[in-house]
Amino acid sequence: MSRFENKVVLITGASSGIGEATAYVFAREGAKLFLVARREEKGEAVASRIRAEGGTAVFHRADMADRKQIGDMVAACVAHYGGLDVAFNNAGIDGAFNVDTPDHSEDIWDDLLAINLTGVWMCMRHQIPAMLARGGGSIINMASMAGVKGFPGSSGYAASKFGVVGITKAAALEYAQRGIRVNAVCPAVIRSEMADRVFGTDEKDNEDQAGSWHPMNRIGEPEEVADVVLWLASDQASFVTAETIKIDGGLGA
Ligand code: NAD
């Protein structure tokens, strides 16, 4: 039997990049997927592809900057599938890079905290009661290497991702005896639309340069994050909680 047969898995930011790759990995393991993003056409395309390959997936449009939409999202998932077992709170924006702290745009700062941090908190706020009703579950929050290590020029992004690590640990300790494990993943540069925007990795020279920052001398692939998320969600990680796992080709060593 597949590891996630009959398990309901909610993924935010599932319309591209790491979220999309994670959706396919869970689908292959038999999960019932509730895929969330803002871009309806792209999100629907991911869900359709999974269904065409024999999997189970629906798309739900929601903006992680909108607190009401986040509550409605979890309620819609529970209404559709009857519960929630796993959540990958992955949606996020890059905001501003290569900007010194005094020069950081206030608007971008607010967006970064609203989507990357408050969005994850609101997700957990609604997901935890839904998981308790089911007897437990597993939450994986998307942080970043920029959430465990300082990088110049990214103070807003750093604030949001260090914040994700903090709320992950707090929630994990609160629910450690009630069947819910909460962990975070901290990728370095991973091939995605975000990496293209921030580092220009769609150009070979830029990709090589970004790759050279990592001891493995390459950037990561979305599937290499997806596999870690799948493991964290699985029973194989049953004694793992409050952990932040670096997926970084050795960058943080
Ligand atoms: P991406 O741009 O391909 O994916 C981001 C996803 O989040 C998209 O589906 C997008 O539609 C969604 N999203 C953005 N804002 C949203 C909002 N307000 N409401 C709902 N959905 C929203 O890039 P990615 O690299 O796959 O990013 C996924 C996550 O990984 C982000 O949280 C990012 O910070 C994190 N991350 C990425 C890297 C990297 O190098 N790619 C490294 C570390 C962490």
PDB file of N, CA, C and O in Angstrom, residues 83-142:
ATOM      1  N   GLY A  83     -11.528  15.826   6.359  1.00  0.00           N
ATOM      2  CA  GLY A  83     -10.502  16.039   7.383  1.00  0.00           C
ATOM      3  C   GLY A  83      -9.213  16.525   6.761  1.00  0.00           C
ATOM      4  O   GLY A  83      -9.158  16.851   5.568  1.00  0.00           O
ATOM      5  N   LEU A  84      -8.177  16.592   7.603  1.00  0.00           N
ATOM      6  CA  LEU A  84      -6.864  17.045   7.147  1.00  0.00           C
ATOM      7  C   LEU A  84      -5.788  16.282   7.925  1.00  0.00           C
ATOM      8  O   LEU A  84      -5.829  16.232   9.150  1.00  0.00           O
ATOM      9  N   ASP A  85      -4.832  15.696   7.205  1.00  0.00           N
ATOM     10  CA  ASP A  85      -3.763  14.921   7.860  1.00  0.00           C
ATOM     11  C   ASP A  85      -2.396  15.593   7.771  1.00  0.00           C
ATOM     12  O   ASP A  85      -1.605  15.502   8.711  1.00  0.00           O
ATOM     13  N   VAL A  86      -2.117  16.203   6.621  1.00  0.00           N
ATOM     14  CA  VAL A  86      -0.785  16.775   6.378  1.00  0.00           C
ATOM     15  C   VAL A  86      -0.951  18.147   5.747  1.00  0.00           C
ATOM     16  O   VAL A  86      -1.789  18.325   4.859  1.00  0.00           O
ATOM     17  N   ALA A  87      -0.139  19.118   6.200  1.00  0.00           N
ATOM     18  CA  ALA A  87      -0.148  20.436   5.556  1.00  0.00           C
ATOM     19  C   ALA A  87       1.281  20.854   5.250  1.00  0.00           C
ATOM     20  O   ALA A  87       2.164  20.765   6.115  1.00  0.00           O
ATOM     21  N   PHE A  88       1.490  21.279   4.023  1.00  0.00           N
ATOM     22  CA  PHE A  88       2.786  21.854   3.634  1.00  0.00           C
ATOM     23  C   PHE A  88       2.517  23.331   3.340  1.00  0.00           C
ATOM     24  O   PHE A  88       1.958  23.672   2.299  1.00  0.00           O
ATOM     25  N   ASN A  89       2.889  24.184   4.307  1.00  0.00           N
ATOM     26  CA  ASN A  89       2.649  25.627   4.189  1.00  0.00           C
ATOM     27  C   ASN A  89       3.841  26.251   3.476  1.00  0.00           C
ATOM     28  O   ASN A  89       4.787  26.721   4.086  1.00  0.00           O
ATOM     29  N   ASN A  90       3.746  26.253   2.164  1.00  0.00           N
ATOM     30  CA  ASN A  90       4.904  26.519   1.304  1.00  0.00           C
ATOM     31  C   ASN A  90       4.826  27.861   0.587  1.00  0.00           C
ATOM     32  O   ASN A  90       5.861  28.418   0.204  1.00  0.00           O
ATOM     33  N   ALA A  91       3.629  28.412   0.402  1.00  0.00           N
ATOM     34  CA  ALA A  91       3.488  29.646  -0.393  1.00  0.00           C
ATOM     35  C   ALA A  91       4.375  30.743   0.175  1.00  0.00           C
ATOM     36  O   ALA A  91       4.491  30.906   1.388  1.00  0.00           O
ATOM     37  N   GLY A  92       5.003  31.483  -0.710  1.00  0.00           N
ATOM     38  CA  GLY A  92       5.839  32.579  -0.235  1.00  0.00           C
ATOM     39  C   GLY A  92       6.300  33.457  -1.378  1.00  0.00           C
ATOM     40  O   GLY A  92       6.238  33.075  -2.548  1.00  0.00           O
ATOM     41  N   ILE A  93       6.753  34.635  -1.006  1.00  0.00           N
ATOM     42  CA  ILE A  93       7.279  35.584  -1.993  1.00  0.00           C
ATOM     43  C   ILE A  93       8.714  35.936  -1.631  1.00  0.00           C
ATOM     44  O   ILE A  93       9.141  35.777  -0.481  1.00  0.00           O
ATOM     45  N   ASP A  94       9.455  36.426  -2.642  1.00  0.00           N
ATOM     46  CA  ASP A  94      10.865  36.771  -2.402  1.00  0.00           C
ATOM     47  C   ASP A  94      11.017  38.213  -1.921  1.00  0.00           C
ATOM     48  O   ASP A  94      11.911  38.525  -1.157  1.00  0.00           O
ATOM     49  N   GLY A  95      10.142  39.092  -2.411  1.00  0.00           N
ATOM     50  CA  GLY A  95      10.226  40.496  -1.961  1.00  0.00           C
ATOM     51  C   GLY A  95      11.447  41.186  -2.498  1.00  0.00           C
ATOM     52  O   GLY A  95      11.638  41.299  -3.693  1.00  0.00           O
ATOM     53  N   ALA A  96      12.311  41.634  -1.591  1.00  0.00           N
ATOM     54  CA  ALA A  96      13.468  42.430  -2.016  1.00  0.00           C
ATOM     55  C   ALA A  96      14.769  41.734  -1.653  1.00  0.00           C
ATOM     56  O   ALA A  96      14.924  41.239  -0.542  1.00  0.00           O
ATOM     57  N   PHE A  97      15.705  41.689  -2.600  1.00  0.00           N
ATOM     58  CA  PHE A  97      17.042  41.157  -2.320  1.00  0.00           C
ATOM     59  C   PHE A  97      18.063  42.212  -2.731  1.00  0.00           C
ATOM     60  O   PHE A  97      17.774  43.100  -3.534  1.00  0.00           O
ATOM     61  N   ASN A  98      19.260  42.116  -2.192  1.00  0.00           N
ATOM     62  CA  ASN A  98      20.327  43.076  -2.479  1.00  0.00           C
ATOM     63  C   ASN A  98      19.939  44.499  -2.107  1.00  0.00           C
ATOM     64  O   ASN A  98      20.297  45.452  -2.804  1.00  0.00           O
ATOM     65  N   VAL A  99      19.159  44.636  -1.038  1.00  0.00           N
ATOM     66  CA  VAL A  99      18.767  45.963  -0.556  1.00  0.00           C
ATOM     67  C   VAL A  99      19.202  46.086   0.897  1.00  0.00           C
ATOM     68  O   VAL A  99      18.814  45.255   1.729  1.00  0.00           O
ATOM     69  N   ASP A 100      19.996  47.088   1.211  1.00  0.00           N
ATOM     70  CA  ASP A 100      20.423  47.259   2.603  1.00  0.00           C
ATOM     71  C   ASP A 100      19.226  47.601   3.487  1.00  0.00           C
ATOM     72  O   ASP A 100      18.241  48.198   3.028  1.00  0.00           O
ATOM     73  N   THR A 101      19.358  47.264   4.752  1.00  0.00           N
ATOM     74  CA  THR A 101      18.241  47.385   5.691  1.00  0.00           C
ATOM     75  C   THR A 101      17.576  48.775   5.689  1.00  0.00           C
ATOM     76  O   THR A 101      16.349  48.859   5.644  1.00  0.00           O
ATOM     77  N   PRO A 102      18.331  49.875   5.711  1.00  0.00           N
ATOM     78  CA  PRO A 102      17.645  51.184   5.740  1.00  0.00           C
ATOM     79  C   PRO A 102      16.882  51.485   4.454  1.00  0.00           C
ATOM     80  O   PRO A 102      15.969  52.314   4.465  1.00  0.00           O
ATOM     81  N   ASP A 103      17.270  50.816   3.369  1.00  0.00           N
ATOM     82  CA  ASP A 103      16.650  51.109   2.071  1.00  0.00           C
ATOM     83  C   ASP A 103      15.490  50.179   1.728  1.00  0.00           C
ATOM     84  O   ASP A 103      14.877  50.308   0.669  1.00  0.00           O
ATOM     85  N   HIS A 104      15.211  49.226   2.611  1.00  0.00           N
ATOM     86  CA  HIS A 104      14.163  48.234   2.319  1.00  0.00           C
ATOM     87  C   HIS A 104      12.806  48.931   2.204  1.00  0.00           C
ATOM     88  O   HIS A 104      12.439  49.737   3.053  1.00  0.00           O
ATOM     89  N   SER A 105      12.057  48.603   1.165  1.00  0.00           N
ATOM     90  CA  SER A 105      10.722  49.200   0.986  1.00  0.00           C
ATOM     91  C   SER A 105       9.790  48.765   2.119  1.00  0.00           C
ATOM     92  O   SER A 105       9.737  47.580   2.465  1.00  0.00           O
ATOM     93  N   GLU A 106       9.049  49.715   2.667  1.00  0.00           N
ATOM     94  CA  GLU A 106       8.099  49.391   3.746  1.00  0.00           C
ATOM     95  C   GLU A 106       6.979  48.495   3.230  1.00  0.00           C
ATOM     96  O   GLU A 106       6.524  47.576   3.913  1.00  0.00           O
ATOM     97  N   ASP A 107       6.514  48.785   2.017  1.00  0.00           N
ATOM     98  CA  ASP A 107       5.409  47.987   1.456  1.00  0.00           C
ATOM     99  C   ASP A 107       5.838  46.536   1.265  1.00  0.00           C
ATOM    100  O   ASP A 107       5.092  45.600   1.571  1.00  0.00           O
ATOM    101  N   ILE A 108       7.058  46.354   0.742  1.00  0.00           N
ATOM    102  CA  ILE A 108       7.528  44.974   0.512  1.00  0.00           C
ATOM    103  C   ILE A 108       7.750  44.273   1.849  1.00  0.00           C
ATOM    104  O   ILE A 108       7.439  43.087   2.008  1.00  0.00           O
ATOM    105  N   TRP A 109       8.261  45.005   2.830  1.00  0.00           N
ATOM    106  CA  TRP A 109       8.411  44.440   4.191  1.00  0.00           C
ATOM    107  C   TRP A 109       7.057  43.913   4.698  1.00  0.00           C
ATOM    108  O   TRP A 109       6.945  42.788   5.183  1.00  0.00           O
ATOM    109  N   ASP A 110       6.026  44.766   4.547  1.00  0.00           N
ATOM    110  CA  ASP A 110       4.692  44.368   5.033  1.00  0.00           C
ATOM    111  C   ASP A 110       4.179  43.136   4.287  1.00  0.00           C
ATOM    112  O   ASP A 110       3.605  42.225   4.898  1.00  0.00           O
ATOM    113  N   ASP A 111       4.397  43.108   2.961  1.00  0.00           N
ATOM    114  CA  ASP A 111       3.931  41.945   2.178  1.00  0.00           C
ATOM    115  C   ASP A 111       4.668  40.674   2.601  1.00  0.00           C
ATOM    116  O   ASP A 111       4.064  39.604   2.718  1.00  0.00           O
ATOM    117  N   LEU A 112       5.983  40.797   2.800  1.00  0.00           N
ATOM    118  CA  LEU A 112       6.780  39.624   3.195  1.00  0.00           C
ATOM    119  C   LEU A 112       6.274  39.038   4.514  1.00  0.00           C
ATOM    120  O   LEU A 112       6.092  37.822   4.637  1.00  0.00           O
ATOM    121  N   LEU A 113       6.044  39.916   5.475  1.00  0.00           N
ATOM    122  CA  LEU A 113       5.587  39.402   6.769  1.00  0.00           C
ATOM    123  C   LEU A 113       4.157  38.878   6.675  1.00  0.00           C
ATOM    124  O   LEU A 113       3.817  37.855   7.281  1.00  0.00           O
ATOM    125  N   ALA A 114       3.318  39.564   5.885  1.00  0.00           N
ATOM    126  CA  ALA A 114       1.910  39.140   5.766  1.00  0.00           C
ATOM    127  C   ALA A 114       1.804  37.757   5.122  1.00  0.00           C
ATOM    128  O   ALA A 114       1.071  36.891   5.603  1.00  0.00           O
ATOM    129  N   ILE A 115       2.536  37.546   4.025  1.00  0.00           N
ATOM    130  CA  ILE A 115       2.387  36.284   3.274  1.00  0.00           C
ATOM    131  C   ILE A 115       3.264  35.188   3.877  1.00  0.00           C
ATOM    132  O   ILE A 115       2.789  34.090   4.198  1.00  0.00           O
ATOM    133  N   ASN A 116       4.559  35.468   4.043  1.00  0.00           N
ATOM    134  CA  ASN A 116       5.507  34.410   4.432  1.00  0.00           C
ATOM    135  C   ASN A 116       5.386  34.007   5.899  1.00  0.00           C
ATOM    136  O   ASN A 116       5.659  32.855   6.241  1.00  0.00           O
ATOM    137  N   LEU A 117       5.011  34.960   6.762  1.00  0.00           N
ATOM    138  CA  LEU A 117       4.983  34.648   8.201  1.00  0.00           C
ATOM    139  C   LEU A 117       3.555  34.573   8.754  1.00  0.00           C
ATOM    140  O   LEU A 117       3.119  33.527   9.232  1.00  0.00           O
ATOM    141  N   THR A 118       2.808  35.688   8.657  1.00  0.00           N
ATOM    142  CA  THR A 118       1.442  35.662   9.193  1.00  0.00           C
ATOM    143  C   THR A 118       0.609  34.618   8.452  1.00  0.00           C
ATOM    144  O   THR A 118      -0.225  33.933   9.055  1.00  0.00           O
ATOM    145  N   GLY A 119       0.862  34.470   7.150  1.00  0.00           N
ATOM    146  CA  GLY A 119       0.139  33.458   6.373  1.00  0.00           C
ATOM    147  C   GLY A 119       0.356  32.061   6.946  1.00  0.00           C
ATOM    148  O   GLY A 119      -0.592  31.281   7.085  1.00  0.00           O
ATOM    149  N   VAL A 120       1.597  31.745   7.301  1.00  0.00           N
ATOM    150  CA  VAL A 120       1.906  30.415   7.859  1.00  0.00           C
ATOM    151  C   VAL A 120       1.254  30.266   9.245  1.00  0.00           C
ATOM    152  O   VAL A 120       0.692  29.220   9.582  1.00  0.00           O
ATOM    153  N   TRP A 121       1.318  31.336  10.037  1.00  0.00           N
ATOM    154  CA  TRP A 121       0.677  31.282  11.359  1.00  0.00           C
ATOM    155  C   TRP A 121      -0.832  31.034  11.214  1.00  0.00           C
ATOM    156  O   TRP A 121      -1.413  30.181  11.892  1.00  0.00           O
ATOM    157  N   MET A 122      -1.475  31.791  10.296  1.00  0.00           N
ATOM    158  CA  MET A 122      -2.923  31.621  10.108  1.00  0.00           C
ATOM    159  C   MET A 122      -3.235  30.217   9.607  1.00  0.00           C
ATOM    160  O   MET A 122      -4.250  29.628   9.986  1.00  0.00           O
ATOM    161  N   CYS A 123      -2.383  29.695   8.731  1.00  0.00           N
ATOM    162  CA  CYS A 123      -2.592  28.309   8.264  1.00  0.00           C
ATOM    163  C   CYS A 123      -2.608  27.364   9.464  1.00  0.00           C
ATOM    164  O   CYS A 123      -3.536  26.567   9.634  1.00  0.00           O
ATOM    165  N   MET A 124      -1.586  27.475  10.330  1.00  0.00           N
ATOM    166  CA  MET A 124      -1.517  26.560  11.480  1.00  0.00           C
ATOM    167  C   MET A 124      -2.690  26.776  12.422  1.00  0.00           C
ATOM    168  O   MET A 124      -3.205  25.829  13.015  1.00  0.00           O
ATOM    169  N   ARG A 125      -3.101  28.024  12.569  1.00  0.00           N
ATOM    170  CA  ARG A 125      -4.216  28.349  13.456  1.00  0.00           C
ATOM    171  C   ARG A 125      -5.472  27.551  13.085  1.00  0.00           C
ATOM    172  O   ARG A 125      -6.234  27.130  13.951  1.00  0.00           O
ATOM    173  N   HIS A 126      -5.678  27.352  11.780  1.00  0.00           N
ATOM    174  CA  HIS A 126      -6.856  26.607  11.334  1.00  0.00           C
ATOM    175  C   HIS A 126      -6.558  25.116  11.133  1.00  0.00           C
ATOM    176  O   HIS A 126      -7.449  24.285  11.294  1.00  0.00           O
ATOM    177  N   GLN A 127      -5.321  24.810  10.774  1.00  0.00           N
ATOM    178  CA  GLN A 127      -5.002  23.397  10.493  1.00  0.00           C
ATOM    179  C   GLN A 127      -4.921  22.574  11.777  1.00  0.00           C
ATOM    180  O   GLN A 127      -5.316  21.400  11.800  1.00  0.00           O
ATOM    181  N   ILE A 128      -4.396  23.162  12.842  1.00  0.00           N
ATOM    182  CA  ILE A 128      -4.194  22.390  14.075  1.00  0.00           C
ATOM    183  C   ILE A 128      -5.528  21.858  14.631  1.00  0.00           C
ATOM    184  O   ILE A 128      -5.638  20.657  14.911  1.00  0.00           O
ATOM    185  N   PRO A 129      -6.568  22.701  14.765  1.00  0.00           N
ATOM    186  CA  PRO A 129      -7.841  22.133  15.243  1.00  0.00           C
ATOM    187  C   PRO A 129      -8.380  21.048  14.313  1.00  0.00           C
ATOM    188  O   PRO A 129      -8.927  20.038  14.780  1.00  0.00           O
ATOM    189  N   ALA A 130      -8.201  21.227  12.997  1.00  0.00           N
ATOM    190  CA  ALA A 130      -8.688  20.203  12.053  1.00  0.00           C
ATOM    191  C   ALA A 130      -7.924  18.894  12.255  1.00  0.00           C
ATOM    192  O   ALA A 130      -8.505  17.805  12.201  1.00  0.00           O
ATOM    193  N   MET A 131      -6.623  18.985  12.523  1.00  0.00           N
ATOM    194  CA  MET A 131      -5.824  17.770  12.732  1.00  0.00           C
ATOM    195  C   MET A 131      -6.152  17.122  14.075  1.00  0.00           C
ATOM    196  O   MET A 131      -6.199  15.886  14.184  1.00  0.00           O
ATOM    197  N   LEU A 132      -6.390  17.946  15.097  1.00  0.00           N
ATOM    198  CA  LEU A 132      -6.757  17.385  16.412  1.00  0.00           C
ATOM    199  C   LEU A 132      -8.051  16.586  16.297  1.00  0.00           C
ATOM    200  O   LEU A 132      -8.190  15.517  16.906  1.00  0.00           O
ATOM    201  N   ALA A 133      -8.968  17.086  15.477  1.00  0.00           N
ATOM    202  CA  ALA A 133     -10.249  16.389  15.296  1.00  0.00           C
ATOM    203  C   ALA A 133     -10.035  15.024  14.656  1.00  0.00           C
ATOM    204  O   ALA A 133     -10.859  14.124  14.785  1.00  0.00           O
ATOM    205  N   ARG A 134      -8.910  14.856  13.984  1.00  0.00           N
ATOM    206  CA  ARG A 134      -8.585  13.614  13.275  1.00  0.00           C
ATOM    207  C   ARG A 134      -7.667  12.732  14.128  1.00  0.00           C
ATOM    208  O   ARG A 134      -7.271  11.650  13.711  1.00  0.00           O
ATOM    209  N   GLY A 135      -7.231  13.252  15.302  1.00  0.00           N
ATOM    210  CA  GLY A 135      -6.340  12.478  16.169  1.00  0.00           C
ATOM    211  C   GLY A 135      -4.864  12.758  15.954  1.00  0.00           C
ATOM    212  O   GLY A 135      -4.008  12.123  16.545  1.00  0.00           O
ATOM    213  N   GLY A 136      -4.534  13.722  15.078  1.00  0.00           N
ATOM    214  CA  GLY A 136      -3.120  14.089  14.882  1.00  0.00           C
ATOM    215  C   GLY A 136      -2.840  14.439  13.444  1.00  0.00           C
ATOM    216  O   GLY A 136      -3.747  14.451  12.599  1.00  0.00           O
ATOM    217  N   GLY A 137      -1.572  14.760  13.177  1.00  0.00           N
ATOM    218  CA  GLY A 137      -1.207  15.124  11.814  1.00  0.00           C
ATOM    219  C   GLY A 137       0.228  15.611  11.758  1.00  0.00           C
ATOM    220  O   GLY A 137       0.973  15.535  12.742  1.00  0.00           O
ATOM    221  N   SER A 138       0.601  16.099  10.587  1.00  0.00           N
ATOM    222  CA  SER A 138       1.965  16.586  10.400  1.00  0.00           C
ATOM    223  C   SER A 138       1.934  17.875   9.596  1.00  0.00           C
ATOM    224  O   SER A 138       1.283  17.943   8.548  1.00  0.00           O
ATOM    225  N   ILE A 139       2.630  18.884  10.117  1.00  0.00           N
ATOM    226  CA  ILE A 139       2.716  20.175   9.432  1.00  0.00           C
ATOM    227  C   ILE A 139       4.170  20.418   9.058  1.00  0.00           C
ATOM    228  O   ILE A 139       5.075  20.223   9.889  1.00  0.00           O
ATOM    229  N   ILE A 140       4.380  20.815   7.815  1.00  0.00           N
ATOM    230  CA  ILE A 140       5.728  21.192   7.375  1.00  0.00           C
ATOM    231  C   ILE A 140       5.637  22.630   6.869  1.00  0.00           C
ATOM    232  O   ILE A 140       4.869  22.932   5.949  1.00  0.00           O
ATOM    233  N   ASN A 141       6.390  23.501   7.497  1.00  0.00           N
ATOM    234  CA  ASN A 141       6.398  24.908   7.092  1.00  0.00           C
ATOM    235  C   ASN A 141       7.625  25.208   6.239  1.00  0.00           C
ATOM    236  O   ASN A 141       8.722  24.714   6.513  1.00  0.00           O
ATOM    237  N   MET A 142       7.422  26.065   5.231  1.00  0.00           N
ATOM    238  CA  MET A 142       8.531  26.448   4.366  1.00  0.00           C
ATOM    239  C   MET A 142       9.282  27.632   4.979  1.00  0.00           C
ATOM    240  O   MET A 142       8.763  28.742   5.060  1.00  0.00           O
TER     241      MET A 142
END
